[in-house]
Amino acid sequence: MSRSNAVRSLPTPRRVQGTYYTLMLGNTVAASFIWGINTLFLLDAGLSNFEAFSANAFFTAGMLIFEIPTGVVADTVGRRASYLLGTITLATTTILYWMLWVWHSPFWAWAVVSVLLGLGFTFFSGAVDAWLVDALTATGYEGSLETVFGRAQIVGGIAMLSGSVLGGIVAQATNLGVPFLIRGGILLLMLVVAALLMHDLGFQPDHSERPLRATRTVLRASVTYGLGDPPVRWLMLTSPFTAGVGIYVFYALQPYLLELWGDEEAYTIAGLAAALLSGAAIVGGALAPRVRALVRRRTSVILLATGASAVVLIGLGFVQNFWLAVVLVALWGIASALDDPVHRAYLNDMIPSKQRATVLSFDSLMGSAGGVVFQPALGRAADVGGYGTSMIWSGVITAVAVPFVLLSRAQRSPADTARQVTGDADITAEPET
């Protein structure tokens, strides 16, 4: 290979970001094809509200069970390998979900496949962000993580908007099962794309230990740098209340908006919930780095977003007007989207590279644990008192996260005031005053 060709083949921060945004685009389009109609799909299969949200709880239970083992895969085998395994698993379980719908299968079958669906997503959680941060560090990126995660949020929002609207239209024109088949096809396409574009940079997998021993070693280190590190621990403890409730709210908005609209078979309107949140993700992703530039601490942004989410959800529980509900859904989506890039940047800047994927998976695990507990409980609240009641309780539970953000803030971690991406424990921060 000539010197000029070698230079051209070297990865750059821009190329790394391009790969990351491509993966984000494909994954979100695939996932969002069913987001707008997933709850309706489960109810159409003969499940009650309690069973439908219990199926979702089994999905999050799968994430809870497999987060650490798959995080270890990413930290010991490689981030790319983890992503490819996740894509294969998700494509397979998506088709199985469609088959359960065709057969009107009993609840236990939905529970089993939902757990396996959760397994697929755990191969992604932690691995992709860890791959990105390590690759940016290795290629000399000097910008802020909020900027990258914010742009990713915009890309994801555009993908979600496209996928959720198209999924609703396809379901309206055909049936509720076709979007699941399309999702499976897109995932297979992404398998090929990732195999060609995604390569581990700035990270050397450790093959020196057997799988079980490696699991114990990485888990111990992850606990040390996760729950053992006070600012990380308190931030992680917000996830059961924010991410756990967010899973329920996202899926409950589909039948709730249909109820307010007055037509339970208007699947395009159901897709509007996902479309609204995708638009909010675009706005939140664009605002995140700008809001972060206006405030000194990342925890200030997280506090603002968490408090606003709680207030909006409580308000959503009281409204009876469809269009007012639409406005509140958009506000909740913007608040959640504003929080995500800053939360991820703050967390990444407190984690060493070697344990990054597993600790990030542990944070996702905490959110899944909240989903396992809160989804069936809120689904039962919807059965007994209506969706409005469940939204009020969702807001109350979200508010419980605020004290944990304050506790993380009180630790005065340098990452709270960091401005640039960091490689490991080095933090580029503003001085304390």
XYZ file of C-alpha atoms in Angstrom:
433
model
C 0.000 0.000 0.000
C 1.349 3.428 -0.925
C 1.958 6.111 1.710
C -0.900 8.248 0.329
C -3.338 5.308 0.445
C -2.292 4.504 4.006
C -2.935 8.080 5.070
C -6.337 8.072 3.422
C -7.261 4.815 5.203
C -6.491 6.168 8.680
C -9.643 6.799 10.698
C -10.516 10.360 11.623
C -12.870 11.744 14.275
C -15.274 12.731 11.501
C -15.261 9.204 10.091
C -15.827 7.727 13.553
C -18.783 10.036 14.104
C -20.143 9.203 10.648
C -20.103 5.496 11.466
C -21.757 6.133 14.826
C -24.522 8.239 13.263
C -25.075 5.599 10.557
C -25.518 2.896 13.197
C -27.817 5.188 15.176
C -29.902 5.923 12.069
C -30.342 2.290 11.058
C -31.007 0.973 14.553
C -33.572 3.651 15.334
C -35.417 3.309 12.037
C -35.647 -0.446 12.640
C -36.789 -0.085 16.235
C -39.224 2.776 15.632
C -41.153 0.929 12.952
C -43.026 -0.802 15.772
C -42.825 1.854 18.512
C -45.980 3.604 17.417
C -48.094 0.441 17.374
C -46.381 -1.979 19.788
C -48.953 -1.704 22.596
C -51.811 -1.939 20.082
C -50.070 -4.990 18.580
C -50.005 -6.723 21.985
C -53.612 -5.820 22.759
C -54.670 -7.052 19.295
C -53.003 -10.379 20.129
C -55.493 -10.784 22.976
C -53.470 -9.480 25.930
C -54.967 -7.213 28.595
C -53.304 -3.926 29.614
C -51.744 -5.714 32.578
C -50.470 -8.546 30.356
C -49.239 -6.181 27.645
C -47.176 -4.096 30.066
C -46.101 -7.255 31.878
C -44.750 -8.501 28.531
C -42.838 -5.215 28.291
C -41.667 -5.827 31.861
C -40.304 -9.232 30.824
C -38.453 -7.410 28.039
C -36.841 -5.102 30.575
C -36.239 -8.116 32.851
C -34.256 -9.632 29.987
C -32.203 -6.461 29.841
C -31.758 -6.607 33.616
C -30.538 -10.214 33.519
C -28.211 -9.915 30.549
C -26.809 -6.354 30.871
C -23.668 -7.356 32.775
C -22.844 -10.568 30.800
C -23.202 -8.758 27.467
C -21.269 -5.775 28.834
C -18.471 -8.210 29.636
C -18.643 -9.457 26.029
C -18.078 -5.888 24.841
C -15.209 -5.315 27.282
C -13.450 -8.656 26.721
C -14.326 -9.791 23.189
C -14.941 -6.436 21.539
C -17.528 -3.720 20.991
C -17.979 -4.673 17.327
C -18.631 -8.319 18.177
C -21.215 -7.268 20.747
C -23.025 -5.066 18.217
C -23.157 -7.823 15.592
C -24.488 -10.364 18.113
C -27.164 -7.872 19.170
C -28.304 -7.292 15.598
C -28.644 -11.017 14.894
C -30.535 -11.604 18.151
C -32.942 -8.703 17.587
C -33.722 -9.722 14.008
C -34.527 -13.272 15.130
C -36.682 -12.302 18.110
C -38.572 -9.672 16.100
C -39.718 -12.381 13.677
C -40.650 -14.593 16.636
C -42.778 -11.742 18.017
C -44.648 -11.568 14.704
C -45.234 -15.332 14.810
C -46.710 -15.088 18.331
C -49.144 -12.456 17.059
C -50.157 -14.654 14.107
C -50.794 -17.606 16.429
C -52.475 -15.549 19.211
C -50.061 -17.269 21.580
C -50.530 -17.535 25.362
C -48.935 -14.984 27.681
C -46.073 -17.273 28.781
C -44.794 -17.397 25.185
C -44.792 -13.598 24.984
C -42.879 -13.506 28.269
C -40.160 -15.858 26.991
C -39.649 -14.077 23.667
C -39.737 -10.686 25.391
C -36.837 -11.763 27.612
C -34.871 -12.793 24.501
C -35.722 -9.469 22.863
C -34.228 -7.763 25.911
C -31.090 -9.871 25.455
C -30.693 -8.437 21.960
C -30.790 -4.841 23.157
C -28.249 -5.487 25.935
C -25.616 -6.282 23.331
C -26.036 -2.657 22.163
C -26.331 -0.819 25.470
C -22.921 0.290 26.644
C -21.048 -1.248 23.712
C -21.863 1.375 21.072
C -21.215 4.384 23.324
C -18.023 2.772 24.650
C -16.891 2.143 21.069
C -17.566 5.767 20.169
C -15.743 7.350 23.133
C -12.693 5.084 22.780
C -12.527 5.677 19.029
C -12.854 9.458 19.429
C -10.054 9.452 21.990
C -7.837 7.279 19.768
C -8.351 9.552 16.755
C -7.632 12.791 18.633
C -11.114 14.309 18.889
C -11.012 17.509 20.956
C -14.669 18.535 21.067
C -17.310 17.906 23.713
C -19.246 14.691 24.134
C -22.488 16.657 24.422
C -22.012 17.812 20.829
C -21.606 14.257 19.515
C -24.405 12.797 21.610
C -26.602 15.779 20.770
C -26.104 15.239 17.036
C -26.778 11.540 17.543
C -30.017 12.504 19.271
C -30.972 14.585 16.219
C -30.153 11.697 13.863
C -32.097 9.334 16.089
C -35.009 11.743 16.226
C -35.170 12.005 12.440
C -34.966 8.212 12.163
C -37.639 7.769 14.829
C -39.915 10.299 13.160
C -39.591 8.518 9.826
C -39.897 5.008 11.226
C -42.800 5.639 13.605
C -44.896 7.519 11.047
C -44.208 4.973 8.328
C -44.890 2.137 10.774
C -48.283 3.611 11.610
C -49.121 4.172 7.943
C -48.014 0.651 6.994
C -50.091 -0.837 9.835
C -53.111 1.220 8.770
C -52.733 0.120 5.126
C -51.980 -3.548 5.875
C -52.078 -4.914 9.436
C -50.265 -4.593 12.749
C -47.828 -7.408 11.904
C -46.190 -5.999 8.755
C -44.085 -3.327 10.567
C -42.438 -6.143 12.548
C -41.421 -7.912 9.334
C -39.974 -4.669 7.957
C -38.059 -4.156 11.198
C -36.493 -7.601 10.874
C -35.367 -6.824 7.322
C -33.762 -3.508 8.310
C -31.868 -5.202 11.146
C -30.389 -7.734 8.729
C -29.271 -4.856 6.506
C -27.625 -3.162 9.515
C -25.740 -6.376 10.243
C -23.978 -6.014 6.893
C -23.369 -2.272 7.365
C -21.824 -2.740 10.821
C -19.622 -5.598 9.640
C -18.170 -3.289 6.979
C -17.862 0.007 8.891
C -17.450 -0.745 12.598
C -13.981 -1.655 13.880
C -12.656 -1.397 17.437
C -10.364 1.641 17.811
C -8.494 2.703 20.933
C -9.495 -0.501 22.686
C -7.731 -3.835 22.912
C -9.957 -6.758 23.991
C -8.538 -8.792 26.873
C -8.523 -12.520 26.061
C -6.235 -13.530 28.942
C -9.004 -14.946 31.147
C -11.718 -17.567 30.666
C -15.271 -16.198 30.224
C -16.517 -16.818 33.796
C -13.338 -15.497 35.383
C -13.377 -12.491 33.031
C -16.994 -11.858 34.027
C -16.064 -11.783 37.707
C -13.011 -9.579 37.091
C -14.865 -7.029 34.970
C -17.886 -7.079 37.279
C -15.716 -6.312 40.311
C -14.005 -3.457 38.490
C -17.362 -2.190 37.246
C -18.784 -2.124 40.748
C -15.666 -0.242 41.880
C -15.990 2.384 39.149
C -19.804 2.299 39.157
C -21.646 1.894 42.436
C -18.362 2.251 44.318
C -17.782 5.759 42.950
C -20.199 8.175 44.715
C -20.966 10.610 41.853
C -21.496 7.690 39.452
C -23.550 5.759 42.006
C -25.976 8.598 42.691
C -26.383 9.315 38.970
C -27.090 5.638 38.294
C -29.742 5.583 40.999
C -31.764 8.121 39.015
C -32.187 5.643 36.147
C -34.828 3.355 37.723
C -37.108 6.368 38.201
C -36.461 8.201 34.925
C -35.657 5.467 32.382
C -37.865 2.881 34.130
C -40.904 5.166 34.048
C -40.004 6.481 30.587
C -40.401 2.995 29.086
C -43.954 2.774 30.419
C -44.928 6.302 29.379
C -43.624 5.840 25.852
C -45.805 2.799 25.192
C -48.813 3.970 27.214
C -49.035 7.151 25.149
C -50.188 5.115 22.139
C -53.546 3.926 23.557
C -53.908 7.060 25.704
C -53.829 9.397 22.697
C -56.195 7.093 20.822
C -58.560 7.250 23.800
C -58.449 11.054 23.797
C -58.874 11.107 20.000
C -61.941 8.871 20.226
C -61.021 6.169 17.690
C -59.145 3.125 18.998
C -58.296 1.901 15.485
C -56.688 5.131 14.225
C -53.211 3.579 14.072
C -51.763 6.632 12.335
C -52.716 8.695 15.400
C -50.972 6.101 17.567
C -47.856 6.644 15.485
C -48.201 10.351 16.295
C -47.007 9.678 19.871
C -43.733 8.227 18.620
C -43.481 10.929 15.959
C -43.935 13.663 18.572
C -41.190 12.193 20.710
C -38.906 11.850 17.708
C -39.418 15.516 16.891
C -38.739 16.314 20.529
C -35.536 14.255 20.325
C -34.388 16.410 17.404
C -35.107 19.604 19.339
C -33.566 18.254 22.554
C -30.469 17.034 20.746
C -29.975 20.458 19.162
C -30.559 22.258 22.460
C -28.408 20.031 24.699
C -24.954 21.414 23.761
C -26.330 24.970 23.712
C -27.957 24.663 27.132
C -24.804 23.005 28.425
C -22.771 25.975 27.168
C -24.959 28.328 29.230
C -24.530 26.511 32.539
C -21.417 25.489 34.389
C -22.539 22.110 35.655
C -23.950 19.152 33.784
C -26.095 18.299 36.800
C -27.916 21.626 36.381
C -29.200 20.457 33.006
C -30.136 17.028 34.391
C -32.031 18.630 37.301
C -33.935 20.930 34.945
C -34.900 18.061 32.648
C -35.915 15.692 35.459
C -38.030 18.261 37.293
C -39.728 19.384 34.088
C -40.504 15.767 33.123
C -42.159 15.094 36.473
C -44.342 18.220 36.299
C -45.402 17.600 32.687
C -46.350 13.957 33.341
C -48.533 14.938 36.287
C -50.191 17.589 34.107
C -50.708 15.037 31.326
C -52.706 12.905 33.723
C -55.297 15.634 34.229
C -55.912 16.800 30.652
C -58.939 15.652 28.656
C -58.246 17.563 25.448
C -56.345 15.714 22.726
C -54.417 18.724 21.420
C -53.382 19.900 24.873
C -52.141 16.374 25.540
C -50.127 16.551 22.313
C -48.411 19.725 23.548
C -47.564 18.122 26.893
C -46.237 14.982 25.194
C -43.935 17.181 23.110
C -42.711 19.019 26.236
C -42.032 15.735 28.025
C -40.117 14.500 24.996
C -37.968 17.644 24.837
C -37.129 17.410 28.543
C -36.152 13.740 28.203
C -34.136 14.431 25.060
C -32.328 17.318 26.733
C -31.308 15.070 29.623
C -29.971 12.150 27.598
C -26.832 13.618 25.914
C -25.758 15.388 29.112
C -26.379 12.322 31.296
C -24.338 10.155 28.943
C -21.506 12.667 28.640
C -21.322 13.105 32.426
C -21.276 9.354 33.008
C -18.720 8.613 30.265
C -16.310 11.186 31.654
C -16.260 9.395 35.020
C -15.516 5.871 33.721
C -12.115 4.355 32.753
C -11.973 2.980 29.204
C -11.367 -0.657 30.184
C -14.606 -0.850 32.178
C -16.616 1.630 30.121
C -18.985 -0.734 28.303
C -19.811 -2.733 31.423
C -20.405 0.316 33.627
C -22.600 1.885 30.948
C -24.479 -1.416 30.753
C -24.868 -1.305 34.533
C -26.486 2.116 34.228
C -28.857 0.684 31.620
C -29.473 -2.255 33.972
C -30.641 0.175 36.656
C -33.163 1.639 34.234
C -34.324 -1.850 33.293
C -34.774 -2.721 36.967
C -37.086 0.264 37.306
C -38.990 -0.839 34.225
C -39.488 -4.351 35.612
C -41.066 -2.912 38.754
C -42.947 0.105 37.427
C -44.375 -1.134 34.107
C -46.719 -3.785 35.539
C -47.629 -1.497 38.446
C -48.440 1.430 36.159
C -50.204 -0.896 33.712
C -52.384 -2.085 36.591
C -53.036 1.547 37.548
C -54.193 2.127 33.955
C -56.549 -0.871 34.151
C -58.066 0.327 37.435
C -58.053 4.127 37.146
C -57.344 4.847 33.475
C -54.258 6.055 31.640
C -54.532 9.521 33.197
C -54.059 8.060 36.671
C -51.011 6.104 35.516
C -49.500 9.314 34.076
C -49.895 11.102 37.412
C -48.137 8.274 39.212
C -45.437 8.315 36.508
C -44.739 11.968 37.291
C -44.586 11.314 41.024
C -42.128 8.432 40.551
C -39.958 10.508 38.191
C -39.669 13.225 40.841
C -37.980 10.708 43.181
C -34.873 10.963 40.945
C -34.253 14.618 41.838
C -32.583 13.990 45.258
C -30.186 11.502 43.657
C -29.096 14.091 41.068
C -28.451 16.523 43.917
C -26.373 13.895 45.739
C -24.274 13.287 42.612
C -23.825 17.037 42.210
C -22.692 17.351 45.843
C -19.680 15.101 45.129
C -18.185 17.856 42.928
C -16.776 15.445 40.362
C -14.543 17.178 37.776
C -16.754 15.545 35.121
C -19.626 17.787 36.226
C -17.831 20.795 34.765
C -15.924 19.015 31.945
C -16.044 20.579 28.495
C -14.089 18.178 26.266
C -14.078 14.455 25.582
C -11.662 12.579 27.819
C -9.755 9.351 27.358
C -9.841 7.876 30.832
C -9.627 9.494 34.195
C -8.278 12.739 32.714
C -10.956 15.362 32.935
C -10.816 18.693 31.179
C -12.847 20.773 33.595
C -13.382 24.300 34.645
C -11.755 25.127 37.994
C -13.886 24.979 41.122
C -14.871 28.282 42.677
